[in-house]
Every structure is written in structure tokens, then in C-alpha cells.
CSV table of C-alpha atoms and ligand atoms in Angstrom, one decimal:
chain,number,residue,atom,x,y,z
L,701,MET,CA,7.1,226.9,57.8
L,702,THR,CA,4.2,226.3,60.1
L,703,THR,CA,1.8,226.1,57.1
L,704,GLU,CA,4.1,223.5,55.5
L,705,ILE,CA,4.1,221.5,58.7
L,706,SER,CA,0.3,221.6,58.9
L,707,ILE,CA,-0.1,220.6,55.2
L,708,PHE,CA,2.3,217.7,55.8
L,709,ALA,CA,0.4,216.7,58.9
L,710,THR,CA,-2.9,216.8,57.1
L,711,LEU,CA,-1.5,214.7,54.3
L,712,ALA,CA,0.0,212.2,56.7
L,713,ALA,CA,-3.4,212.0,58.5
L,714,LEU,CA,-5.1,211.5,55.1
L,715,VAL,CA,-2.7,208.8,54.1
L,716,ALA,CA,-3.1,207.2,57.5
L,717,LEU,CA,-6.9,207.3,57.1
L,718,ALA,CA,-6.8,205.9,53.6
L,719,LEU,CA,-4.5,203.1,54.9
L,720,LEU,CA,-6.9,202.4,57.7
L,721,ALA,CA,-9.9,202.4,55.4
L,722,PHE,CA,-8.0,200.1,53.0
L,723,ARG,CA,-7.0,197.7,55.8
L,724,HIS,CA,-10.5,197.8,57.1
L,725,ARG,CA,-12.0,197.0,53.7
L,726,ARG,CA,-9.5,194.3,53.2
L,727,SER,CA,-10.2,192.7,56.6
L,728,ARG,CA,-14.0,193.1,55.9
L,729,ARG,CA,-13.5,191.3,52.6
L,730,GLN,CA,-11.4,188.7,54.3
L,731,SER,CA,-13.9,188.1,57.0
L,732,GLU,CA,-16.7,188.0,54.4
L,733,ALA,CA,-14.8,185.4,52.5
L,734,GLU,CA,-14.1,183.5,55.7
L,735,VAL,CA,-17.8,183.6,56.6
L,736,ASN,CA,-18.7,182.4,53.1
L,737,ALA,CA,-16.1,179.6,53.2
L,738,TRP,CA,-17.4,178.7,56.7
L,739,LYS,CA,-21.0,178.7,55.4
L,740,LEU,CA,-20.0,176.5,52.5
L,741,ARG,CA,-18.2,174.1,54.7
L,742,LEU,CA,-21.1,173.9,57.1
L,743,GLU,CA,-23.5,173.2,54.1
L,744,LEU,CA,-21.1,170.5,52.8
L,745,ASP,CA,-20.8,169.0,56.3
L,746,LEU,CA,-24.6,169.1,56.6
L,747,GLN,CA,-25.1,167.5,53.2
L,748,GLN,CA,-22.5,164.9,54.1
L,749,ALA,CA,-24.3,164.1,57.3
L,750,ARG,CA,-27.6,163.9,55.5
L,751,ASP,CA,-26.0,161.6,52.8
L,752,GLU,CA,-24.5,159.4,55.5
L,753,ARG,CA,-27.9,159.2,57.3
L,754,ASN,CA,-29.7,158.3,54.1
L,755,ARG,CA,-27.0,155.7,53.3
L,756,LEU,CA,-27.5,154.1,56.7
L,757,LEU,CA,-31.2,154.2,56.4
L,758,ASP,CA,-31.1,152.8,52.9
L,759,ALA,CA,-29.0,149.9,54.2
L,760,LEU,CA,-31.9,148.9,56.5
L,761,GLY,CA,-33.8,145.8,55.2
L,762,ASP,CA,-37.1,147.2,56.5
L,763,ALA,CA,-39.0,150.1,54.9
L,764,PHE,CA,-38.4,153.3,56.9
L,765,VAL,CA,-40.4,156.4,56.4
L,766,LEU,CA,-40.3,159.8,58.2
L,767,VAL,CA,-43.5,161.7,58.4
L,768,ASP,CA,-44.2,165.3,59.6
L,769,SER,CA,-47.0,166.4,61.9
L,770,ASP,CA,-49.4,166.9,58.9
L,771,ALA,CA,-48.8,163.2,57.9
L,772,ASN,CA,-46.8,164.1,54.9
L,773,ILE,CA,-43.9,161.8,54.0
L,774,ARG,CA,-40.6,163.6,54.3
L,775,PHE,CA,-38.2,160.7,53.8
L,776,ALA,CA,-38.5,157.2,52.5
L,777,ASN,CA,-35.5,154.8,52.4
L,778,GLU,CA,-34.7,152.5,49.6
L,779,ALA,CA,-36.7,149.5,51.0
L,780,ALA,CA,-39.7,151.8,51.3
L,781,ARG,CA,-39.3,153.1,47.7
L,782,ALA,CA,-39.0,149.5,46.5
L,783,LEU,CA,-42.0,148.4,48.6
L,784,PHE,CA,-44.3,151.1,47.1
L,785,GLY,CA,-42.9,150.6,43.6
L,786,ALA,CA,-43.3,153.4,41.2
L,787,ARG,CA,-45.6,155.4,43.4
L,788,GLU,CA,-44.3,158.9,44.4
L,789,LEU,CA,-43.8,159.1,48.2
L,790,LEU,CA,-42.1,162.3,49.1
L,791,ASN,CA,-44.3,165.2,50.3
L,792,ARG,CA,-47.4,163.1,49.8
L,793,PRO,CA,-49.8,162.4,52.7
L,794,VAL,CA,-49.5,158.8,53.9
L,795,SER,CA,-53.2,158.2,53.3
L,796,GLU,CA,-52.6,158.7,49.6
L,797,ALA,CA,-49.2,156.9,49.5
L,798,PHE,CA,-50.2,153.8,51.5
L,799,LEU,CA,-52.9,152.2,49.3
L,800,ASP,CA,-54.6,150.3,52.1
L,801,PRO,CA,-56.0,152.5,54.9
L,802,ARG,CA,-55.2,149.8,57.4
L,803,LEU,CA,-51.5,150.4,56.7
L,804,ALA,CA,-51.8,154.1,57.5
L,805,GLU,CA,-54.0,153.5,60.5
L,806,ALA,CA,-51.2,152.7,63.0
L,807,LEU,CA,-49.2,155.7,61.9
L,808,LEU,CA,-52.2,158.1,62.1
L,809,ARG,CA,-53.0,156.7,65.6
L,810,CYS,CA,-49.4,157.5,66.6
L,811,LEU,CA,-49.6,161.0,65.1
L,812,ALA,CA,-52.8,161.7,67.0
L,813,THR,CA,-51.7,160.4,70.4
L,814,GLY,CA,-48.0,160.8,70.3
L,815,GLU,CA,-47.7,157.3,71.7
L,816,PRO,CA,-45.8,154.5,69.9
L,817,VAL,CA,-48.0,152.1,68.0
L,818,GLN,CA,-47.1,148.6,66.8
L,819,SER,CA,-49.6,146.5,64.8
L,820,ARG,CA,-49.5,143.4,62.8
L,821,LEU,CA,-51.5,143.2,59.6
L,822,VAL,CA,-52.4,140.3,57.3
L,823,LEU,CA,-53.5,141.6,54.0
L,824,PRO,CA,-54.7,139.8,50.9
L,825,GLN,CA,-52.1,140.2,48.1
L,826,GLN,CA,-54.0,142.7,46.0
L,827,THR,CA,-54.2,145.2,48.9
L,828,SER,CA,-50.6,144.8,49.9
L,829,PRO,CA,-48.4,147.9,49.7
L,830,ARG,CA,-46.8,146.5,46.6
L,831,GLY,CA,-50.2,146.1,44.9
L,832,ASP,CA,-48.5,143.5,42.7
L,833,LEU,CA,-49.3,139.8,42.3
L,834,GLU,CA,-45.8,138.3,42.6
L,835,ASN,CA,-46.9,135.7,45.1
L,836,ARG,CA,-50.5,134.7,45.6
L,837,GLY,CA,-52.1,134.4,49.0
L,838,VAL,CA,-51.5,136.9,51.8
L,839,ASN,CA,-48.8,139.3,52.9
L,840,ALA,CA,-48.1,139.9,56.6
L,841,TRP,CA,-46.7,143.2,57.9
L,842,ILE,CA,-45.6,144.7,61.2
L,843,ILE,CA,-46.1,148.5,61.3
L,844,ASP,CA,-44.1,150.2,64.0
L,845,ALA,CA,-44.6,153.9,64.4
L,846,ALA,CA,-43.1,156.2,67.1
L,847,ARG,CA,-42.5,159.9,67.4
L,848,LEU,CA,-38.9,161.0,67.4
L,849,SER,CA,-37.6,163.4,70.0
L,850,ASN,CA,-38.1,167.0,68.8
L,851,PRO,CA,-35.2,169.2,67.7
L,852,PRO,CA,-35.5,172.5,69.7
L,853,GLY,CA,-38.0,174.7,67.9
L,854,GLY,CA,-38.6,172.0,65.2
L,855,SER,CA,-41.9,170.4,64.4
L,856,PRO,CA,-42.5,166.8,65.5
L,857,THR,CA,-41.4,164.0,63.2
L,858,THR,CA,-42.7,160.4,63.3
L,859,ARG,CA,-40.8,157.4,62.1
L,860,VAL,CA,-42.6,154.4,60.6
L,861,ILE,CA,-41.0,151.0,60.1
L,862,ILE,CA,-42.8,148.6,57.8
L,863,ARG,CA,-41.5,145.0,58.2
L,864,ASP,CA,-42.5,142.3,55.8
L,865,VAL,CA,-43.1,139.2,58.0
L,866,THR,CA,-44.8,137.2,55.2
L,867,ALA,CA,-42.2,134.4,55.4
L,868,GLU,CA,-42.7,134.0,59.2
L,869,HIS,CA,-46.5,134.2,58.8
L,870,GLN,CA,-46.4,131.4,56.1
L,871,LEU,CA,-44.1,129.3,58.3
L,872,GLU,CA,-46.5,129.7,61.2
L,873,GLN,CA,-49.4,128.8,58.9
L,874,VAL,CA,-47.5,125.6,57.7
L,875,ARG,CA,-47.0,124.6,61.3
L,876,LYS,CA,-50.6,125.1,62.2
L,877,ASP,CA,-51.6,123.1,59.0
L,878,PHE,CA,-49.2,120.4,60.0
L,879,VAL,CA,-50.8,119.9,63.4
L,880,ALA,CA,-54.3,120.1,61.9
L,881,ASN,CA,-53.4,117.6,59.1
L,882,ALA,CA,-51.6,115.3,61.4
L,883,SER,CA,-54.5,115.1,63.8
L,884,HIS,CA,-56.8,114.5,60.9
L,885,GLU,CA,-54.6,111.7,59.5
L,886,LEU,CA,-54.3,110.0,62.9
L,887,ARG,CA,-58.0,110.3,63.7
L,888,THR,CA,-59.1,108.1,60.8
L,889,PRO,CA,-57.1,104.9,61.7
L,890,LEU,CA,-57.8,105.5,65.4
L,891,ALA,CA,-61.6,105.7,64.8
L,892,ILE,CA,-61.4,102.5,62.7
L,893,ILE,CA,-59.4,100.7,65.5
L,894,ASN,CA,-61.9,101.9,68.1
L,895,GLY,CA,-64.9,100.7,66.0
L,896,TYR,CA,-63.4,97.2,65.7
L,897,LEU,CA,-62.5,97.1,69.4
L,898,GLU,CA,-66.1,98.0,70.3
L,899,ASN,CA,-67.4,95.2,68.0
L,900,LEU,CA,-65.0,92.7,69.6
L,901,LEU,CA,-65.9,93.6,73.1
L,902,ASP,CA,-69.5,94.6,73.0
L,903,ASP,CA,-70.8,92.1,70.5
L,904,ASP,CA,-68.8,89.2,72.0
L,905,MET,CA,-66.9,88.6,68.8
L,906,ILE,CA,-64.1,87.2,70.8
L,907,GLU,CA,-66.2,84.1,71.0
L,908,LYS,CA,-66.0,83.8,67.3
L,909,PRO,CA,-62.3,83.3,66.6
L,910,GLU,CA,-62.6,83.5,62.8
L,911,MET,CA,-64.2,86.9,63.0
L,912,ALA,CA,-62.0,88.1,65.8
L,913,ARG,CA,-58.9,87.2,63.8
L,914,ARG,CA,-60.2,89.2,60.8
L,915,PHE,CA,-61.0,92.2,63.0
L,916,LEU,CA,-57.6,92.1,64.7
L,917,THR,CA,-55.8,91.9,61.3
L,918,ILE,CA,-57.6,95.0,60.2
L,919,MET,CA,-56.8,96.7,63.5
L,920,ARG,CA,-53.1,95.9,63.1
L,921,LYS,CA,-53.0,97.3,59.6
L,922,HIS,CA,-54.4,100.6,60.9
L,923,ALA,CA,-52.1,100.6,64.0
L,924,ASP,CA,-49.2,100.1,61.6
L,925,ARG,CA,-50.4,103.1,59.6
L,926,ILE,CA,-50.5,105.2,62.8
L,927,SER,CA,-46.9,104.3,63.7
L,928,HIS,CA,-45.8,104.9,60.1
L,929,ILE,CA,-47.3,108.5,60.3
L,930,VAL,CA,-45.7,109.1,63.7
L,931,GLU,CA,-42.4,107.9,62.5
L,932,ASP,CA,-42.5,110.1,59.4
L,933,MET,CA,-43.6,113.1,61.5
L,934,LEU,CA,-40.6,112.5,63.8
L,935,VAL,CA,-38.2,112.4,60.9
L,936,ILE,CA,-39.6,115.7,59.5
L,937,SER,CA,-39.5,117.3,63.0
L,938,ARG,CA,-35.9,116.1,63.4
L,939,LEU,CA,-34.9,117.6,60.1
L,940,GLU,CA,-36.6,120.9,60.8
L,941,SER,CA,-35.5,121.3,64.4
L,942,GLY,CA,-31.9,122.1,63.4
L,943,GLU,CA,-30.8,118.5,64.0
L,944,ALA,CA,-29.9,118.6,60.4
L,945,SER,CA,-26.7,120.4,61.5
L,946,ALA,CA,-26.0,117.2,63.3
L,947,LEU,CA,-26.1,115.2,60.1
L,948,LYS,CA,-23.5,112.5,60.0
L,949,ILE,CA,-21.8,113.6,56.8
L,950,GLU,CA,-19.3,111.1,55.5
L,951,PRO,CA,-18.3,110.0,52.0
L,952,PHE,CA,-19.9,106.8,50.8
L,953,PRO,CA,-20.3,105.2,47.4
L,954,PHE,CA,-23.8,105.8,46.0
L,955,HIS,CA,-24.2,102.3,44.6
L,956,SER,CA,-24.3,100.9,48.2
L,957,CYS,CA,-27.4,103.0,48.8
L,958,ILE,CA,-29.0,101.7,45.6
L,959,LYS,CA,-28.1,98.1,46.6
L,960,ASP,CA,-29.7,98.6,50.1
L,961,ILE,CA,-33.0,99.8,48.8
L,962,LEU,CA,-33.3,97.3,46.0
L,963,GLU,CA,-32.8,94.6,48.6
L,964,ARG,CA,-35.5,96.1,50.8
L,965,LEU,CA,-37.9,96.4,47.9
L,966,GLU,CA,-37.0,93.1,46.2
L,967,SER,CA,-40.3,91.3,46.8
L,968,VAL,CA,-42.4,94.2,45.6
L,969,ILE,CA,-40.2,94.6,42.5
L,970,GLN,CA,-40.6,90.9,41.7
L,971,ASN,CA,-44.3,90.8,42.4
L,972,GLN,CA,-44.9,93.7,40.0
L,973,SER,CA,-42.3,92.4,37.5
L,974,ALA,CA,-40.9,95.9,37.4
L,975,GLU,CA,-37.9,96.5,35.2
L,976,ILE,CA,-35.2,98.4,37.0
L,977,THR,CA,-32.3,100.2,35.1
L,978,ILE,CA,-29.4,101.6,37.0
L,979,THR,CA,-27.4,104.3,35.3
L,980,LEU,CA,-24.2,104.9,37.0
L,981,PRO,CA,-21.4,105.9,34.6
L,982,ASP,CA,-18.9,105.9,37.4
L,983,PRO,CA,-19.7,102.9,39.7
L,984,ALA,CA,-17.3,104.2,42.3
L,985,LEU,CA,-19.0,107.6,42.5
L,986,VAL,CA,-18.9,108.9,46.1
L,987,ILE,CA,-21.3,111.3,47.6
L,988,HIS,CA,-20.9,113.2,50.9
L,989,GLY,CA,-23.9,113.0,53.2
L,990,ASP,CA,-25.7,111.2,55.9
L,991,ARG,CA,-26.2,107.7,54.5
L,992,PHE,CA,-29.3,107.1,56.7
L,993,TYR,CA,-31.1,110.0,55.1
L,994,TRP,CA,-29.9,109.3,51.5
L,995,THR,CA,-31.2,105.7,51.8
L,996,GLN,CA,-34.5,107.1,53.0
L,997,VAL,CA,-34.6,109.6,50.1
L,998,LEU,CA,-34.0,106.9,47.5
L,999,PHE,CA,-36.3,104.5,49.2
L,1000,ASN,CA,-39.2,106.9,49.2
L,1001,LEU,CA,-38.8,107.9,45.6
L,1002,VAL,CA,-38.5,104.3,44.3
L,1003,GLU,CA,-41.2,103.0,46.6
L,1004,ASN,CA,-43.5,105.8,45.4
L,1005,ALA,CA,-43.0,104.8,41.7
L,1006,LEU,CA,-43.8,101.2,42.6
L,1007,LYS,CA,-46.7,102.1,44.8
L,1008,GLN,CA,-48.4,104.3,42.3
L,1009,ASN,CA,-48.0,101.7,39.5
L,1010,PRO,CA,-48.9,98.3,41.0
L,1011,HIS,CA,-49.5,96.8,37.5
L,1012,SER,CA,-46.8,94.9,35.7
L,1013,GLY,CA,-44.6,96.5,33.0
L,1014,LEU,CA,-43.3,99.4,35.0
L,1015,ARG,CA,-39.9,100.7,33.9
L,1016,LEU,CA,-37.9,102.5,36.6
L,1017,GLU,CA,-34.5,104.1,36.3
L,1018,ILE,CA,-32.2,105.1,39.1
L,1019,GLY,CA,-29.3,107.2,38.0
L,1020,CYS,CA,-26.4,109.1,39.5
L,1021,GLU,CA,-23.6,111.1,37.8
L,1022,ALA,CA,-21.1,113.8,38.4
L,1023,ALA,CA,-22.0,117.1,36.8
L,1024,GLY,CA,-19.3,119.8,37.3
L,1025,GLU,CA,-19.4,121.0,40.9
L,1026,ASN,CA,-22.5,118.9,41.5
L,1027,VAL,CA,-23.8,115.4,41.6
L,1028,ARG,CA,-27.0,114.6,39.8
L,1029,ILE,CA,-29.3,111.9,41.1
L,1030,TRP,CA,-32.6,110.9,39.5
L,1031,VAL,CA,-35.4,108.4,39.8
L,1032,SER,CA,-37.7,108.1,36.8
L,1033,ASP,CA,-40.6,105.9,35.8
L,1034,ASN,CA,-43.0,105.5,33.0
L,1035,GLY,CA,-46.1,105.1,35.2
L,1036,VAL,CA,-49.3,107.0,35.8
L,1037,GLY,CA,-47.4,110.2,36.5
L,1038,ILE,CA,-48.5,113.3,38.3
L,1039,PRO,CA,-51.0,115.8,36.8
L,1040,SER,CA,-49.4,119.1,36.0
L,1041,ALA,CA,-51.8,120.9,38.3
L,1042,ASP,CA,-50.6,118.8,41.2
L,1043,LEU,CA,-46.8,119.2,40.5
L,1044,PRO,CA,-46.4,122.5,42.4
L,1045,HIS,CA,-47.9,120.9,45.6
L,1046,ILE,CA,-46.3,117.5,45.5
L,1047,PHE,CA,-43.7,118.2,48.2
L,1048,ARG,CA,-46.2,119.6,50.6
L,1049,ARG,CA,-46.8,117.7,53.8
L,1050,PHE,CA,-49.8,115.3,53.6
L,1051,PHE,CA,-50.4,116.1,49.9
L,1052,ARG,CA,-51.6,113.2,47.8
L,1053,VAL,CA,-52.7,113.3,44.2
L,1054,GLU,CA,-56.5,113.0,44.6
L,1055,LYS,CA,-56.8,110.9,41.4
L,1056,HIS,CA,-54.4,108.3,42.7
L,1057,HIS,CA,-56.2,107.8,46.1
L,1058,SER,CA,-59.8,108.4,45.5
L,1059,GLN,CA,-60.8,104.9,44.6
L,1060,GLN,CA,-58.6,102.7,46.7
L,1061,GLU,CA,-57.5,102.6,50.3
L,1062,ILE,CA,-54.9,105.1,51.4
L,1063,LYS,CA,-51.4,103.7,50.8
L,1064,GLY,CA,-49.0,106.3,51.9
L,1065,THR,CA,-48.8,109.0,54.6
L,1066,GLY,CA,-48.4,111.9,52.2
L,1067,LEU,CA,-45.2,112.8,54.1
L,1068,GLY,CA,-42.7,110.8,52.0
L,1069,LEU,CA,-41.8,113.6,49.5
L,1070,SER,CA,-41.7,116.3,52.2
L,1071,ILE,CA,-39.1,114.1,54.0
L,1072,VAL,CA,-37.2,113.7,50.7
L,1073,LYS,CA,-37.2,117.5,50.1
L,1074,ARG,CA,-36.2,118.4,53.7
L,1075,ALA,CA,-33.4,115.8,53.8
L,1076,ILE,CA,-32.0,117.0,50.4
L,1077,GLU,CA,-32.1,120.6,51.5
L,1078,ALA,CA,-30.4,119.8,54.8
L,1079,HIS,CA,-27.5,118.5,52.6
L,1080,GLY,CA,-27.5,121.8,50.6
L,1081,GLY,CA,-29.2,120.2,47.6
L,1082,THR,CA,-32.4,120.7,45.6
L,1083,ILE,CA,-35.0,118.5,44.1
L,1084,GLY,CA,-37.4,119.1,41.2
L,1085,VAL,CA,-39.9,117.0,39.4
L,1086,THR,CA,-41.3,116.8,35.8
L,1087,SER,CA,-44.0,114.5,34.7
L,1088,VAL,CA,-45.6,113.4,31.4
L,1089,PRO,CA,-48.2,110.9,32.7
L,1090,GLY,CA,-47.7,107.5,31.0
L,1091,SER,CA,-44.4,108.5,29.6
L,1092,GLU,CA,-41.9,109.8,32.1
L,1093,THR,CA,-42.1,111.0,35.7
L,1094,LYS,CA,-38.6,112.2,36.8
L,1095,PHE,CA,-37.4,113.3,40.2
L,1096,LEU,CA,-34.1,115.1,39.8
L,1097,ILE,CA,-31.8,115.9,42.7
L,1098,THR,CA,-28.8,118.3,42.4
L,1099,LEU,CA,-26.3,118.0,45.2
L,1100,PRO,CA,-23.0,119.9,45.7
L,1101,LYS,CA,-20.1,117.4,45.3
L,1102,GLU,CA,-18.3,118.8,48.4
L,1103,PRO,CA,-20.3,119.0,51.7
L,1104,ARG,CA,-21.2,122.6,52.7
D,991,ADP,P1,-47.3,109.1,50.0
D,991,ADP,O1,-46.9,108.6,51.3
D,991,ADP,O2,-48.7,109.3,49.8
D,991,ADP,O3,-46.6,108.3,48.9
D,991,ADP,P2,-45.5,111.2,49.2
D,991,ADP,O4,-45.3,112.5,49.8
D,991,ADP,O5,-44.4,110.3,49.0
D,991,ADP,O6,-46.7,110.6,50.0
D,991,ADP,O7,-46.1,111.4,47.7
D,991,ADP,C1,-47.2,112.4,47.6
D,991,ADP,C2,-48.0,112.0,46.4
D,991,ADP,O8,-47.3,112.2,45.2
D,991,ADP,C3,-48.4,110.5,46.3
D,991,ADP,O9,-49.5,110.3,47.1
D,991,ADP,C4,-48.7,110.3,44.9
D,991,ADP,O10,-50.0,110.7,44.6
D,991,ADP,C5,-47.7,111.3,44.2
D,991,ADP,N1,-46.5,110.6,43.6
D,991,ADP,C6,-45.3,110.6,44.2
D,991,ADP,N2,-44.4,109.9,43.4
D,991,ADP,C7,-45.1,109.5,42.3
D,991,ADP,C8,-44.8,108.8,41.1
D,991,ADP,N3,-43.6,108.3,40.9
D,991,ADP,N4,-45.8,108.6,40.2
D,991,ADP,C9,-47.0,109.1,40.5
D,991,ADP,N5,-47.4,109.8,41.5
D,991,ADP,C10,-46.5,110.0,42.5
């Protein structure tokens, strides 16, 4: 009996042990599975966080690059990849990836000192990061490098932002040129006026009324020119200083604008026996805009055609028609035209076609077409020009029908 009991007890103990072992194995398997699932979730979370970070950095307009302490690139956002084109960036040293050493310079300085570095670079086109030739001239860049705060135990990472400031640089350049050109343009008539004044005063020309009158007439012509230049400069500056948003937009029939300028230019048109054609399929066509500027736009274009072709026989057309969502306005003439090499520059401030002005006295300020372009753009429109000298020179304006 006792033997049976002890066998039974042993068996029970064995079963209990087996059960325990089984439960232990099961719980180990369970916890292993849990750890694996947990690891997987962690990896997924990590990947998601990384994707989210990359998405955010890709959304940046500026090129953004992360660099390790050995100056190898560890991350480059979409703008950076686009900037460096087909070149491989990841895991490459910056000195190889950034073609121009001056681009890498700020970053290397930051890596060496640990201090943030910001520098502005103006590079000729061929040495720009892009290395392409999409726009001639120079590219301007701001390189901003700073070390990121270290993760515990991690090696230092430096971030570099490369911002393309070419547009701002060009604008700055245009402003500088404007001031330089304006001073130059004003200096000439001022010097002439001063010269005649000296003659009048020092050489006692006042005693000779005939001569004095001649001198004064010349002086007045140049004084008129100065006030013309100043007026044009003021119009440009008004259009550029945001005053365009204060344009007095109202609907008005375009034919009234044509009538105004033809009245103002009537004597010139008659003197030159110019033939004017008005193409206005819908005489009641209304445009939305500031009438003052539209009259000036039309006046400058028609006056230019007359001014550049003082001989008789000029045929000039002024047209305006609805075209879908837009209104098309054009001024064309069959005069001397504009050489194709000059066409891309024709709307630049103070630009004049050399050929037209080399032999005779300066007629215009060279600001007329820039005023035209600015005024049209302030209305949300565009202007283009085509020219076949002697055949047709056409300025074509496209303006949205509804004001923007
Ligand atoms: P400007 O005050 O000298 O007329 P614009 O800016 O109005 O200045 O015009 C720039 C130059 O473009 C003119 O000097 C002239 O050489 C050329 N131009 C403009 N319109 C015409 C045209 N219809 N035919 C020929 N040349 C033109």
C-alpha cells in the first residue's frame, strides 16, 4: 500500500513537473513572441518617425543636408537632391559632392569649430551647385551650417541649409543699376544746362538777346528732359512700391482710351501722315483696370511707333478683342522694327536700341516700355513683342477679363 502511494506521489510529482515545464515553455514562447512583436512595432514606429521627418524635410523649399563628423553626407532632402542633380550625395564627403569648394567651406568651418556659420556666396553660373546653364549670369546662395545637439552617446551631426537667393540678388542688382543709370541719364542734361548757364553768365551773353534766347531754348529742352525722366522714375517707383495694389480698378470701354491718346498725338500723326487702323470687333468692349495707367500704356506704345519712324508712310494698328477668359490688346507698326538681338532687353529700364539712337539726339528716356510692362503686370497681364524690321513690329498684351 505504501509502495503504491509513493509511486502515485512520484507520478503526480512528475506530471506536475511536466505541467510546470510545459507552462514555463509556453510562457517563454509567449514572452518571446511578445518581445518580437514589440521589437517589430518599435521598428515600425521608428521607420514611421523617420519617414515623417523625411517628409517634413522634403517639404522644405531650401536644400537641407545632414553631415556626420567626418563630413560625409547622411541625409539630403528633395530640394538638395534636385539642386545637385544626378550627383550621388549619400555617404559621400561634402568636398566631393559640392562641386565648388567655396560651397563646402562654410560647412567645413562649422565642423572644425562647432560654431554656427552663415555665409553668402555669389557664384558664376558654371560653378553653381547645379552646374547647369539654365540661366546665364550669376547665382547667389546663403549657406547656413550649425551643429545639432548630440543624442546621448551619438556622434555629432551638422545640418546645412543651402538657400537660393538668386532672385533677391538680381533684384538688388536691378535696383543698383537703376540708381546708376538714373544718375547717368540725369547728369547729361544737367551738364548741358550748366554749360549754357556758364556761357550766359560768364561771357555776358545776356547782352546779346538773340544768342541768349537760343541758349535758353536749349536749356529748356534739357530741363524738360530731366522732368520727363523724373516723372517716369516716379511712375515706376509707384508701380513697384506696392502702390499697384491701390490701383483704381474700374470697368471702362477701351475705345475711350484709344480716343484719348489719338487726340493727344493728333499733331504728330498728322505731321508724319501716319495711317492709323483701329481693330475693335466689339466697340463696346470693356476692360477692368486703372484707366490712368492703361492710357499711359497705350500712349507709350503708340508714341514709340511714331517716334521711331518719323518719316511718312507709317502704318500703325491699335487692336483690342475678347479671347476666351482674356482680352487681347495690340499695337503694331510697319516701321524700322527692333533687331532680334535687342528684343530680350527691350523692357529693361533705360534700354534703347543703339541703332535707333546713335546718330540723332536722344528722344526718349528709355523708361517707357518698363512702365508699360510694370503697369500691365500690376493688372495681372503680360506683354510680349515680335518684330520683323520693315514689316511688322507688334506689342501684344494679354489681360484677364475679370480683375484679379
Ligand atoms: P524710349 O523712351 O527710348 O522710347 P522705351 O522704353 O519706350 O524708351 O523704348 C525702348 C527702346 O525700344 C526705344 O528706345 C526704341 O529703340 C525701341 N522701340 C520701342 N518701340 C519701338 C517700335 N515700335 N519700333 C522700333 N523700336 C522701338
